[in-house]
Tab-separated table of C-alpha atoms in Angstrom:
chain	number	residue	atom	x	y	z
A	1	MET	CA	35.417	154.119	123.114
A	2	THR	CA	36.137	157.555	122.336
A	3	LEU	CA	34.214	160.804	121.905
A	4	ASP	CA	33.590	159.951	118.295
A	5	GLN	CA	30.246	158.448	116.940
A	6	HIS	CA	31.066	155.188	118.456
A	7	ARG	CA	29.662	152.205	116.643
A	8	PRO	CA	31.947	149.283	117.576
A	9	VAL	CA	32.344	146.147	115.515
A	10	SER	CA	32.334	143.298	117.825
A	11	ALA	CA	32.966	139.524	117.334
A	12	PRO	CA	30.569	137.669	119.387
A	13	SER	CA	32.415	136.481	122.561
A	14	THR	CA	32.244	132.993	123.749
A	15	GLY	CA	31.881	132.257	127.341
A	16	PRO	CA	29.496	131.725	130.106
A	17	VAL	CA	26.736	133.980	128.712
A	18	ALA	CA	25.293	132.578	125.503
A	19	GLY	CA	23.387	134.542	122.917
A	20	SER	CA	25.085	137.724	123.107
A	21	GLY	CA	24.867	138.544	119.383
A	22	THR	CA	27.076	140.409	117.044
A	23	ALA	CA	27.587	144.066	116.911
A	24	PRO	CA	26.999	146.394	113.816
A	25	THR	CA	29.919	147.584	111.663
A	26	ARG	CA	31.431	150.837	112.983
A	27	PRO	CA	31.907	153.539	110.198
A	28	PRO	CA	35.413	154.488	109.431
A	29	GLY	CA	36.968	158.009	109.970
A	30	ARG	CA	35.732	158.705	113.355
A	31	ARG	CA	37.092	161.879	115.081
A	32	ALA	CA	37.318	162.621	118.879
A	33	LEU	CA	34.774	165.475	119.440
A	34	LEU	CA	36.124	166.835	122.816
A	35	ALA	CA	39.579	166.582	121.840
A	36	CYS	CA	39.078	168.762	118.815
A	37	ALA	CA	36.815	171.224	120.815
A	38	ALA	CA	37.718	171.917	123.966
A	39	THR	CA	65.516	154.269	122.391
A	40	ALA	CA	65.919	151.590	123.889
A	41	LEU	CA	64.111	149.009	121.974
A	42	GLY	CA	63.196	145.643	123.491
A	43	GLY	CA	63.173	142.369	121.912
A	44	ALA	CA	59.546	141.394	122.159
A	45	LEU	CA	58.404	139.272	119.255
A	46	VAL	CA	54.941	138.151	118.025
A	47	GLY	CA	53.652	135.456	120.422
A	48	ALA	CA	56.934	135.768	122.590
A	49	ALA	CA	56.578	133.586	125.651
A	50	THR	CA	56.502	135.330	129.089
A	51	GLY	CA	57.022	134.072	132.540
A	52	PRO	CA	59.965	132.374	134.198
A	53	ALA	CA	60.544	129.872	131.471
A	54	ALA	CA	60.911	132.646	128.873
A	55	ALA	CA	63.121	134.559	131.177
A	56	ALA	CA	65.330	131.710	131.668
A	57	ARG	CA	65.712	131.472	127.886
A	58	ARG	CA	66.725	135.136	127.571
A	59	PRO	CA	68.864	135.846	130.941
A	60	THR	CA	71.033	138.527	129.381
A	61	ARG	CA	68.293	140.455	127.736
A	62	ARG	CA	66.206	140.325	131.054
A	63	ARG	CA	69.118	141.593	133.145
A	64	ARG	CA	69.606	144.352	130.731
A	65	ARG	CA	65.945	145.263	131.164
A	66	VAL	CA	65.988	145.239	134.834
A	67	ALA	CA	69.164	147.465	134.972
A	68	THR	CA	67.610	149.907	132.663
A	69	ALA	CA	64.439	150.050	134.685
A	70	ARG	CA	66.598	150.490	138.128
A	71	THR	CA	68.462	153.303	136.379
A	72	VAL	CA	65.223	155.068	135.258
A	73	ALA	CA	63.828	154.607	138.754
A	74	ALA	CA	67.051	156.212	140.188
A	75	VAL	CA	66.684	159.521	138.173
A	76	SER	CA	63.127	159.844	138.107
A	77	PRO	CA	61.329	162.249	140.782
A	78	ALA	CA	59.494	160.544	143.537
A	79	ALA	CA	55.928	159.689	142.388
A	80	PRO	CA	52.869	160.360	144.478
A	81	SER	CA	50.870	157.381	145.784
A	82	LEU	CA	49.520	155.764	142.846
A	83	LEU	CA	45.953	155.352	144.710
A	84	GLN	CA	44.679	158.934	144.983
A	85	SER	CA	41.044	158.588	146.196
A	86	ALA	CA	41.082	161.032	149.077
A	87	ALA	CA	38.537	163.282	147.249
A	88	SER	CA	35.840	160.529	146.774
A	89	GLY	CA	36.837	158.556	149.967
A	90	LEU	CA	36.347	155.223	148.132
A	91	PRO	CA	38.886	152.351	147.962
A	92	PHE	CA	39.377	152.962	144.238
A	93	MET	CA	39.645	156.291	142.288
A	94	LEU	CA	36.324	157.422	141.166
A	95	GLY	CA	36.445	159.163	137.668
A	96	ALA	CA	33.948	160.534	135.191
A	97	ALA	CA	34.355	162.199	131.815
A	98	GLY	CA	32.057	164.472	129.888
A	99	ASP	CA	28.916	166.560	130.816
A	100	GLY	CA	29.075	168.380	134.152
A	101	VAL	CA	32.560	167.303	135.184
A	102	ALA	CA	34.448	170.461	134.660
A	103	THR	CA	31.718	172.813	136.115
A	104	GLY	CA	31.187	170.611	139.227
A	105	GLU	CA	27.721	169.898	138.327
A	106	TYR	CA	28.266	166.079	138.016
A	107	GLU	CA	29.651	166.028	141.574
A	108	ARG	CA	26.719	167.883	142.876
A	109	LEU	CA	24.470	165.461	141.252
A	110	LEU	CA	26.232	162.498	142.394
A	111	GLY	CA	26.823	163.864	145.989
A	112	ARG	CA	30.527	162.911	145.982
A	113	GLN	CA	33.843	164.369	144.749
A	114	LEU	CA	35.798	162.828	141.738
A	115	ASP	CA	39.339	161.617	141.991
A	116	LEU	CA	39.906	161.673	138.331
A	117	THR	CA	38.625	162.728	134.843
A	118	ALA	CA	39.473	161.852	131.356
A	119	THR	CA	39.901	163.438	127.935
A	120	TRP	CA	40.857	162.332	124.332
A	121	ALA	CA	43.575	163.591	122.119
A	122	ASP	CA	43.348	161.237	119.114
A	123	SER	CA	44.397	163.411	116.307
A	124	THR	CA	48.005	164.393	115.644
A	125	TRP	CA	47.008	168.018	116.155
A	126	SER	CA	45.174	167.562	119.328
A	127	SER	CA	47.905	165.218	120.726
A	128	THR	CA	50.413	168.045	120.288
A	129	HIS	CA	48.340	171.053	121.147
A	130	LEU	CA	45.966	169.690	123.989
A	131	PRO	CA	43.514	172.470	123.627
A	132	VAL	CA	41.208	171.256	126.426
A	133	LEU	CA	44.108	171.358	128.972
A	134	GLN	CA	45.485	174.840	127.745
A	135	PRO	CA	44.576	178.120	129.514
A	136	GLY	CA	40.953	178.642	128.635
A	137	GLY	CA	40.278	174.912	127.938
A	138	GLU	CA	37.643	173.045	129.607
A	139	LEU	CA	39.943	171.098	131.957
A	140	ALA	CA	42.648	173.910	132.297
A	141	GLY	CA	42.080	173.984	136.093
A	142	TRP	CA	41.871	170.413	136.673
A	143	THR	CA	44.763	169.282	139.008
A	144	ARG	CA	43.609	165.942	140.217
A	145	ALA	CA	44.354	162.689	138.486
A	146	LEU	CA	43.801	162.752	134.767
A	147	ASP	CA	43.481	159.956	132.195
A	148	VAL	CA	44.495	161.057	128.679
A	149	ALA	CA	43.727	158.966	125.604
A	150	VAL	CA	46.537	159.694	123.102
A	151	GLY	CA	46.298	158.532	119.421
A	152	ALA	CA	49.426	156.823	118.023
A	153	PHE	CA	49.378	158.307	114.602
A	154	GLY	CA	46.899	159.288	111.697
A	155	ALA	CA	45.767	157.635	108.720
A	156	GLY	CA	48.380	156.487	106.317
A	157	THR	CA	51.129	155.579	108.905
A	158	THR	CA	51.757	152.120	109.845
A	159	TRP	CA	53.193	150.286	112.874
A	160	ALA	CA	56.118	149.218	110.689
A	161	GLN	CA	56.949	152.968	110.124
A	162	ALA	CA	56.463	153.864	113.732
A	163	ALA	CA	58.755	150.924	114.871
A	164	SER	CA	61.415	152.357	112.549
A	165	GLY	CA	61.134	155.925	114.289
A	166	ALA	CA	58.765	157.659	111.898
A	167	CYS	CA	56.564	158.846	114.763
A	168	ASP	CA	59.336	159.767	117.247
A	169	GLU	CA	59.083	163.518	116.439
A	170	LEU	CA	55.292	163.488	116.778
A	171	TRP	CA	55.475	161.446	119.988
A	172	THR	CA	58.191	163.716	121.518
A	173	ALA	CA	56.047	166.849	120.848
A	174	SER	CA	53.006	165.256	122.358
A	175	LEU	CA	54.820	164.166	125.471
A	176	ARG	CA	56.495	167.514	125.929
A	177	ALA	CA	53.202	169.382	125.589
A	178	LEU	CA	51.570	166.955	128.037
A	179	ALA	CA	54.300	167.394	130.547
A	180	ALA	CA	54.217	171.205	130.181
A	181	VAL	CA	50.618	171.375	131.154
A	182	ARG	CA	50.462	168.425	133.641
A	183	GLY	CA	53.969	168.055	135.076
A	184	SER	CA	53.408	170.097	138.128
A	185	ALA	CA	49.658	168.849	138.827
A	186	PRO	CA	49.621	167.007	142.059
A	187	GLY	CA	47.348	164.374	140.512
A	188	THR	CA	49.018	161.666	138.321
A	189	THR	CA	48.605	161.704	134.672
A	190	PHE	CA	47.744	158.448	133.062
A	191	ILE	CA	48.513	158.260	129.403
A	192	ARG	CA	46.444	155.954	127.519
A	193	PHE	CA	48.467	155.725	124.426
A	194	ALA	CA	47.243	153.955	121.347
A	195	HIS	CA	44.089	152.993	123.195
A	196	GLU	CA	41.793	150.205	121.973
A	197	MET	CA	44.503	148.945	119.470
A	198	ASN	CA	42.746	145.559	119.487
A	199	GLY	CA	39.767	147.016	117.713
A	200	ASN	CA	39.493	147.835	114.177
A	201	TRP	CA	38.158	151.488	114.362
A	202	TYR	CA	41.581	153.400	114.538
A	203	PRO	CA	44.278	154.095	112.256
A	204	TRP	CA	46.577	152.652	114.954
A	205	SER	CA	44.470	149.308	115.113
A	206	VAL	CA	46.865	146.387	115.038
A	207	ARG	CA	46.361	143.220	112.864
A	208	ALA	CA	48.108	139.925	113.472
A	209	ALA	CA	50.932	140.484	111.166
A	210	GLU	CA	51.771	143.767	112.791
A	211	VAL	CA	52.045	142.635	116.416
A	212	GLY	CA	55.916	142.722	116.422
A	213	ASP	CA	55.998	146.101	114.762
A	214	PHE	CA	53.482	147.327	117.356
A	215	GLN	CA	55.491	146.153	120.228
A	216	ARG	CA	58.818	147.581	119.031
A	217	ALA	CA	56.982	150.831	118.374
A	218	TRP	CA	55.364	150.790	121.875
A	219	GLN	CA	58.884	150.326	123.215
A	220	ARG	CA	60.001	153.627	121.379
A	221	TYR	CA	57.086	155.384	123.068
A	222	ARG	CA	57.866	154.056	126.395
A	223	ALA	CA	61.537	155.099	126.327
A	224	LEU	CA	60.340	158.641	125.212
A	225	GLN	CA	57.824	158.751	127.996
A	226	ARG	CA	60.424	157.785	130.678
A	227	THR	CA	62.609	160.520	129.428
A	228	LEU	CA	60.265	163.416	128.866
A	229	PHE	CA	57.412	162.683	131.325
A	230	PRO	CA	58.754	160.073	133.872
A	231	SER	CA	56.127	160.878	136.559
A	232	ALA	CA	53.271	159.802	134.287
A	233	GLN	CA	51.748	156.406	134.191
A	234	LEU	CA	51.437	154.568	130.908
A	235	VAL	CA	48.217	152.628	130.289
A	236	PHE	CA	47.984	149.815	127.961
A	237	SER	CA	44.285	149.980	127.329
A	238	LEU	CA	42.261	147.405	125.480
A	239	ASN	CA	38.641	147.370	124.274
A	240	HIS	CA	36.744	144.523	125.967
A	241	ASN	CA	35.923	143.280	122.397
A	242	THR	CA	38.757	142.308	120.126
A	243	VAL	CA	37.798	143.018	116.471
A	244	GLY	CA	40.262	142.643	113.433
A	245	LEU	CA	43.168	141.353	115.363
A	246	ASP	CA	41.819	137.830	115.202
A	247	ALA	CA	44.084	136.690	118.090
A	248	ASP	CA	44.163	136.668	121.896
A	249	SER	CA	44.674	140.356	122.741
A	250	SER	CA	47.228	139.405	125.418
A	251	VAL	CA	49.793	138.681	122.475
A	252	LEU	CA	49.993	142.526	122.212
A	253	HIS	CA	51.991	142.798	125.442
A	254	PRO	CA	55.116	144.676	124.581
A	255	GLY	CA	57.280	143.286	127.335
A	256	PRO	CA	58.339	143.586	130.993
A	257	GLY	CA	58.414	147.097	132.310
A	258	GLN	CA	56.784	148.546	129.328
A	259	LEU	CA	53.407	149.603	130.915
A	260	ASP	CA	52.218	150.783	134.473
A	261	VAL	CA	48.448	150.049	134.186
A	262	LEU	CA	46.276	147.548	132.140
A	263	GLY	CA	43.117	149.407	131.068
A	264	VAL	CA	39.982	148.084	129.595
A	265	GLY	CA	37.157	150.169	128.060
A	266	TYR	CA	34.028	148.238	129.357
A	267	TYR	CA	30.444	149.095	128.276
A	268	ASN	CA	27.297	147.128	129.111
A	269	ARG	CA	26.767	145.755	125.489
A	270	TYR	CA	28.267	143.093	123.302
A	271	PRO	CA	27.138	141.301	125.421
A	272	TYR	CA	24.242	143.081	127.225
A	273	LEU	CA	24.167	141.905	130.980
A	274	ALA	CA	20.588	142.501	132.307
A	275	THR	CA	20.821	140.872	135.643
A	276	ALA	CA	23.195	140.484	138.451
A	277	GLU	CA	23.410	136.656	137.439
A	278	ASP	CA	24.438	137.823	133.922
A	279	PHE	CA	27.112	140.019	135.299
A	280	ALA	CA	28.566	137.272	137.614
A	281	ARG	CA	28.525	134.620	134.850
A	282	TRP	CA	30.347	136.846	132.469
A	283	LEU	CA	33.099	137.936	134.877
A	284	PRO	CA	35.640	134.982	133.967
A	285	ALA	CA	34.583	134.984	130.153
A	286	HIS	CA	37.074	134.647	127.463
A	287	ASP	CA	36.591	135.359	123.823
A	288	ARG	CA	36.932	132.892	120.887
A	289	TRP	CA	40.639	133.361	120.647
A	290	GLY	CA	41.213	132.796	124.467
A	291	GLY	CA	41.651	136.400	125.207
A	292	PRO	CA	39.914	138.152	128.122
A	293	ALA	CA	36.393	139.275	127.657
A	294	GLY	CA	35.082	139.358	131.276
A	295	LEU	CA	36.135	141.811	134.093
A	296	ASP	CA	37.645	138.994	136.228
A	297	ALA	CA	39.564	137.697	133.125
A	298	PHE	CA	40.984	141.306	132.511
A	299	ARG	CA	41.996	141.459	136.190
A	300	ASP	CA	43.565	138.162	136.099
A	301	LEU	CA	45.571	139.288	132.868
A	302	ALA	CA	46.683	142.451	134.894
A	303	GLY	CA	47.768	140.217	137.882
A	304	ARG	CA	50.069	138.186	135.479
A	305	TRP	CA	51.501	141.320	133.925
A	306	GLY	CA	52.238	142.513	137.531
A	307	VAL	CA	50.309	145.973	137.193
A	308	PRO	CA	46.750	147.113	138.363
A	309	LEU	CA	43.723	147.406	136.310
A	310	ALA	CA	41.707	150.378	135.410
A	311	LEU	CA	38.430	150.999	133.697
A	312	PRO	CA	39.122	154.257	131.919
A	313	GLU	CA	35.811	154.214	130.185
A	314	TRP	CA	32.529	152.465	131.385
A	315	SER	CA	28.827	152.939	131.132
A	316	VAL	CA	25.575	151.438	130.418
A	317	CYS	CA	24.043	152.107	126.972
A	318	ALA	CA	20.478	153.262	126.068
A	319	ASP	CA	20.612	152.188	122.355
A	320	SER	CA	19.507	148.769	120.879
A	321	SER	CA	22.833	147.001	121.857
A	322	GLY	CA	22.145	147.727	125.589
A	323	GLY	CA	19.419	148.890	127.840
A	324	ASP	CA	18.586	150.527	131.197
A	325	SER	CA	20.346	148.109	133.695
A	326	PRO	CA	20.570	149.150	137.246
A	327	ALA	CA	21.633	145.675	138.086
A	328	PHE	CA	24.891	146.120	136.010
A	329	VAL	CA	25.596	149.339	138.090
A	330	THR	CA	24.902	147.702	141.372
A	331	SER	CA	27.080	144.781	140.358
A	332	LEU	CA	29.984	146.846	139.025
A	333	ARG	CA	30.007	148.927	142.333
A	334	ALA	CA	30.363	145.678	144.534
A	335	TRP	CA	32.874	144.352	142.118
A	336	LEU	CA	35.090	147.552	142.157
A	337	GLY	CA	34.900	147.613	146.084
A	338	THR	CA	36.022	144.007	146.285
A	339	HIS	CA	38.987	144.341	144.128
A	340	ALA	CA	40.150	147.883	144.610
A	341	GLY	CA	43.729	148.820	145.165
A	342	ALA	CA	46.862	149.731	143.386
A	343	GLY	CA	48.663	146.286	143.438
A	344	PRO	CA	48.927	143.752	140.666
A	345	GLY	CA	45.420	142.648	139.524
A	346	GLN	CA	43.723	145.225	141.698
A	347	VAL	CA	41.396	147.855	140.306
A	348	LEU	CA	42.998	151.422	140.540
A	349	TYR	CA	40.352	153.626	138.868
A	350	ALA	CA	36.964	153.460	136.986
A	351	CYS	CA	35.793	156.513	134.834
A	352	GLN	CA	32.307	156.632	133.748
A	353	PHE	CA	31.741	157.856	130.302
A	354	ASN	CA	29.130	160.711	130.636
A	355	VAL	CA	29.587	162.270	127.099
A	356	SER	CA	26.111	163.127	125.493
A	357	SER	CA	27.307	165.093	122.429
A	358	GLY	CA	27.168	162.795	119.413
A	359	PHE	CA	25.629	159.951	121.214
A	360	GLY	CA	22.015	161.260	121.884
A	361	GLY	CA	22.722	160.664	125.549
A	362	ALA	CA	22.821	156.948	125.296
A	363	PHE	CA	25.572	156.731	127.849
A	364	THR	CA	24.732	159.633	130.131
A	365	LEU	CA	23.914	158.893	133.736
A	366	LEU	CA	23.998	162.369	135.153
A	367	PRO	CA	21.632	164.226	134.841
A	368	SER	CA	19.030	161.463	134.500
A	369	GLY	CA	17.854	160.995	130.913
A	370	ARG	CA	17.464	157.910	128.747
A	371	LEU	CA	18.724	155.732	131.601
A	372	PRO	CA	16.531	156.671	134.526
A	373	ALA	CA	16.780	153.455	136.592
A	374	SER	CA	20.618	153.140	135.991
A	375	SER	CA	21.018	156.920	136.871
A	376	ALA	CA	19.243	156.455	140.114
A	377	GLU	CA	21.152	153.395	141.102
A	378	PHE	CA	24.460	155.006	140.248
A	379	ARG	CA	23.638	158.045	142.515
A	380	ARG	CA	22.626	155.558	145.297
A	381	SER	CA	25.656	152.963	144.982
A	382	PHE	CA	28.377	155.285	143.811
A	383	GLY	CA	27.158	158.669	145.398
A	384	GLY	CA	27.634	160.266	148.862
């Protein structure tokens, strides 16, 4: 999700929980509210095999990738520890985005400090100007870890064009701007490029016929990021519902070494998990195409890809697609604690989406509003 008027289109997932229903159609042309306010190409192919068998069939290419990765590592500055949770004292990085974060009011209400916050730069202008991070911007003084969702391109551009270099100038300007404002920050910058590309609500949404172009374009961006902002971590972030791709979302994987973290935006709707039993049953769920749908399925995917998992956006939902669900909050906190860490398949950070503007407070946990029971449980289980 982003800071727009979020109405996700969701194909009903198949899995342990039945009767999840279908989601309403999301209107097109959404814009991120806070973002506006405040070449070395690999050879990944559509449906390319991964793992030892695939590597054996492509030994030369694999050696070339490994050599490139080692060269980059040799010239990159030493990175801080990826797990930066000293502020919260939790085994995972505690994050929140939206109301009260920049002022400290959110931390006061929660009774615990945050390790991370998030912002969005979806438009081409916001991705190159980053107003919320500039002097006078809402997060100008934030030096802890930061998740930045960066749009890939605007309407009218295609992944085929991006794969051919049409977006290199835009991406270069964006990465230079981000490095300028965040390069000296002690907290790691997590770049969530082309986030939720497996949905159908962004200009950069991917269709099945575009997978190869997407992978080649992602590799271009990765090469630029390694050159212009090598200390940043590149997050490959899916939505927990795949809509429009009509395929297992894991086919989007752009190749070895092309991402540092797997992310998933995870809200308690589509399906709505009302009880702890619902939460537990849905953990291993996969969708109708065999792609991950439950949190354990995403964690398993991160393990296979050799990277940690993050929840850059999560919350409960007060509208008709969800409900006030303290059991979800309790279960999520226990799951995060069990699987926390910075290793492959472990959970690195979780960022609660607390933005009220444009959503009528449907996702807001602090201060308490439309979700009073969830808010109280959030303070109890996540707070100090």
